[in-house]
Amino acid sequence: MDKYKCPCGYVYDPAEGDPDSGIAPGTAFEDLPDDWKCPICGLSKDMFEKAD
């Protein structure tokens, strides 16, 4: 599963998920809810780009 990076620098790692937002480890970026936002800056997931 790919990691995705927010312009603010936060990287969503599917292996870690986003427990503070109720996203379990193992959740692919594509499977995040449409209303999920960056936990650091609040940008929507459509602003993320695939991390290298």
Short mmCIF file of N, CA and C in Angstrom, two decimals:
data_model
loop_
_atom_site.label_atom_id
_atom_site.label_comp_id
_atom_site.label_asym_id
_atom_site.label_seq_id
_atom_site.Cartn_x
_atom_site.Cartn_y
_atom_site.Cartn_z
N MET A 1 0.85 -1.19 0.00
CA MET A 1 0.00 0.00 0.00
C MET A 1 0.89 1.25 0.00
N ASP A 2 0.47 2.23 -0.76
CA ASP A 2 1.26 3.44 -0.92
C ASP A 2 1.03 4.43 0.21
N LYS A 3 2.07 5.20 0.49
CA LYS A 3 1.97 6.31 1.42
C LYS A 3 1.60 7.56 0.63
N TYR A 4 0.89 8.47 1.28
CA TYR A 4 0.50 9.73 0.64
C TYR A 4 0.91 10.89 1.52
N LYS A 5 1.36 11.97 0.87
CA LYS A 5 1.90 13.12 1.59
C LYS A 5 1.04 14.36 1.38
N CYS A 6 0.78 15.07 2.48
CA CYS A 6 0.06 16.33 2.46
C CYS A 6 1.06 17.46 2.18
N PRO A 7 0.63 18.55 1.56
CA PRO A 7 1.54 19.69 1.35
C PRO A 7 2.18 20.20 2.64
N CYS A 8 1.55 19.98 3.79
CA CYS A 8 2.12 20.45 5.06
C CYS A 8 3.28 19.58 5.54
N GLY A 9 3.44 18.40 4.92
CA GLY A 9 4.52 17.50 5.31
C GLY A 9 4.06 16.22 5.98
N TYR A 10 2.81 16.17 6.44
CA TYR A 10 2.28 14.96 7.05
C TYR A 10 2.22 13.84 6.01
N VAL A 11 2.66 12.65 6.40
CA VAL A 11 2.60 11.48 5.52
C VAL A 11 1.62 10.48 6.11
N TYR A 12 0.60 10.12 5.32
CA TYR A 12 -0.32 9.06 5.74
C TYR A 12 0.31 7.73 5.38
N ASP A 13 0.57 6.92 6.40
CA ASP A 13 1.16 5.59 6.23
C ASP A 13 0.07 4.57 6.54
N PRO A 14 -0.36 3.80 5.54
CA PRO A 14 -1.43 2.82 5.77
C PRO A 14 -1.09 1.80 6.85
N ALA A 15 0.19 1.51 7.04
CA ALA A 15 0.58 0.55 8.08
C ALA A 15 0.26 1.08 9.47
N GLU A 16 0.25 2.40 9.61
CA GLU A 16 -0.04 3.02 10.90
C GLU A 16 -1.49 3.48 11.03
N GLY A 17 -2.13 3.81 9.90
CA GLY A 17 -3.48 4.36 9.94
C GLY A 17 -3.46 5.74 10.58
N ASP A 18 -4.58 6.15 11.12
CA ASP A 18 -4.70 7.43 11.83
C ASP A 18 -5.58 7.18 13.05
N PRO A 19 -5.00 6.53 14.07
CA PRO A 19 -5.81 6.13 15.24
C PRO A 19 -6.56 7.28 15.90
N ASP A 20 -5.99 8.48 15.89
CA ASP A 20 -6.67 9.62 16.52
C ASP A 20 -7.96 9.97 15.79
N SER A 21 -8.06 9.59 14.52
CA SER A 21 -9.27 9.85 13.73
C SER A 21 -10.11 8.59 13.55
N GLY A 22 -9.75 7.52 14.25
CA GLY A 22 -10.52 6.29 14.17
C GLY A 22 -10.21 5.45 12.94
N ILE A 23 -9.04 5.70 12.30
CA ILE A 23 -8.65 4.94 11.11
C ILE A 23 -7.69 3.84 11.55
N ALA A 24 -8.09 2.61 11.35
CA ALA A 24 -7.31 1.46 11.81
C ALA A 24 -6.06 1.25 10.97
N PRO A 25 -4.99 0.74 11.59
CA PRO A 25 -3.82 0.34 10.80
C PRO A 25 -4.24 -0.65 9.72
N GLY A 26 -3.59 -0.54 8.56
CA GLY A 26 -3.93 -1.41 7.44
C GLY A 26 -4.96 -0.81 6.50
N THR A 27 -5.42 0.42 6.78
CA THR A 27 -6.41 1.07 5.93
C THR A 27 -5.70 1.79 4.79
N ALA A 28 -5.97 1.37 3.55
CA ALA A 28 -5.38 2.02 2.38
C ALA A 28 -5.89 3.45 2.26
N PHE A 29 -5.05 4.32 1.70
CA PHE A 29 -5.43 5.72 1.52
C PHE A 29 -6.74 5.82 0.74
N GLU A 30 -6.86 4.99 -0.30
CA GLU A 30 -8.06 5.01 -1.14
C GLU A 30 -9.32 4.65 -0.37
N ASP A 31 -9.15 3.93 0.75
CA ASP A 31 -10.29 3.49 1.54
C ASP A 31 -10.65 4.45 2.67
N LEU A 32 -9.89 5.55 2.80
CA LEU A 32 -10.23 6.55 3.82
C LEU A 32 -11.57 7.19 3.47
N PRO A 33 -12.36 7.57 4.46
CA PRO A 33 -13.62 8.25 4.17
C PRO A 33 -13.38 9.55 3.38
N ASP A 34 -14.32 9.91 2.53
CA ASP A 34 -14.17 11.11 1.71
C ASP A 34 -14.02 12.37 2.56
N ASP A 35 -14.55 12.34 3.78
CA ASP A 35 -14.47 13.54 4.62
C ASP A 35 -13.25 13.52 5.56
N TRP A 36 -12.36 12.52 5.40
CA TRP A 36 -11.14 12.48 6.21
C TRP A 36 -10.26 13.67 5.86
N LYS A 37 -9.63 14.25 6.87
CA LYS A 37 -8.77 15.41 6.67
C LYS A 37 -7.42 15.18 7.31
N CYS A 38 -6.41 15.90 6.83
CA CYS A 38 -5.07 15.82 7.41
C CYS A 38 -5.15 16.15 8.89
N PRO A 39 -4.60 15.28 9.75
CA PRO A 39 -4.67 15.55 11.18
C PRO A 39 -3.79 16.72 11.64
N ILE A 40 -2.90 17.18 10.77
CA ILE A 40 -2.03 18.30 11.13
C ILE A 40 -2.64 19.64 10.71
N CYS A 41 -3.01 19.75 9.42
CA CYS A 41 -3.45 21.06 8.91
C CYS A 41 -4.91 21.11 8.49
N GLY A 42 -5.58 19.95 8.39
CA GLY A 42 -7.00 19.94 8.06
C GLY A 42 -7.34 19.95 6.58
N LEU A 43 -6.33 19.82 5.69
CA LEU A 43 -6.63 19.77 4.26
C LEU A 43 -7.35 18.46 3.93
N SER A 44 -8.19 18.50 2.90
CA SER A 44 -8.91 17.30 2.49
C SER A 44 -7.97 16.33 1.78
N LYS A 45 -8.39 15.07 1.72
CA LYS A 45 -7.49 14.04 1.18
C LYS A 45 -7.20 14.22 -0.31
N ASP A 46 -8.00 15.01 -1.02
CA ASP A 46 -7.72 15.24 -2.44
C ASP A 46 -6.52 16.16 -2.67
N MET A 47 -6.00 16.73 -1.59
CA MET A 47 -4.82 17.58 -1.69
C MET A 47 -3.52 16.76 -1.52
N PHE A 48 -3.65 15.51 -1.14
CA PHE A 48 -2.49 14.65 -0.93
C PHE A 48 -1.94 14.14 -2.26
N GLU A 49 -0.65 13.87 -2.28
CA GLU A 49 0.00 13.25 -3.44
C GLU A 49 0.73 12.02 -2.98
N LYS A 50 0.88 11.06 -3.90
CA LYS A 50 1.58 9.82 -3.57
C LYS A 50 3.02 10.15 -3.16
N ALA A 51 3.43 9.60 -2.03
CA ALA A 51 4.80 9.84 -1.53
C ALA A 51 5.79 8.97 -2.31
N ASP A 52 7.00 9.47 -2.45
CA ASP A 52 8.05 8.73 -3.16
C ASP A 52 8.58 7.58 -2.32
#
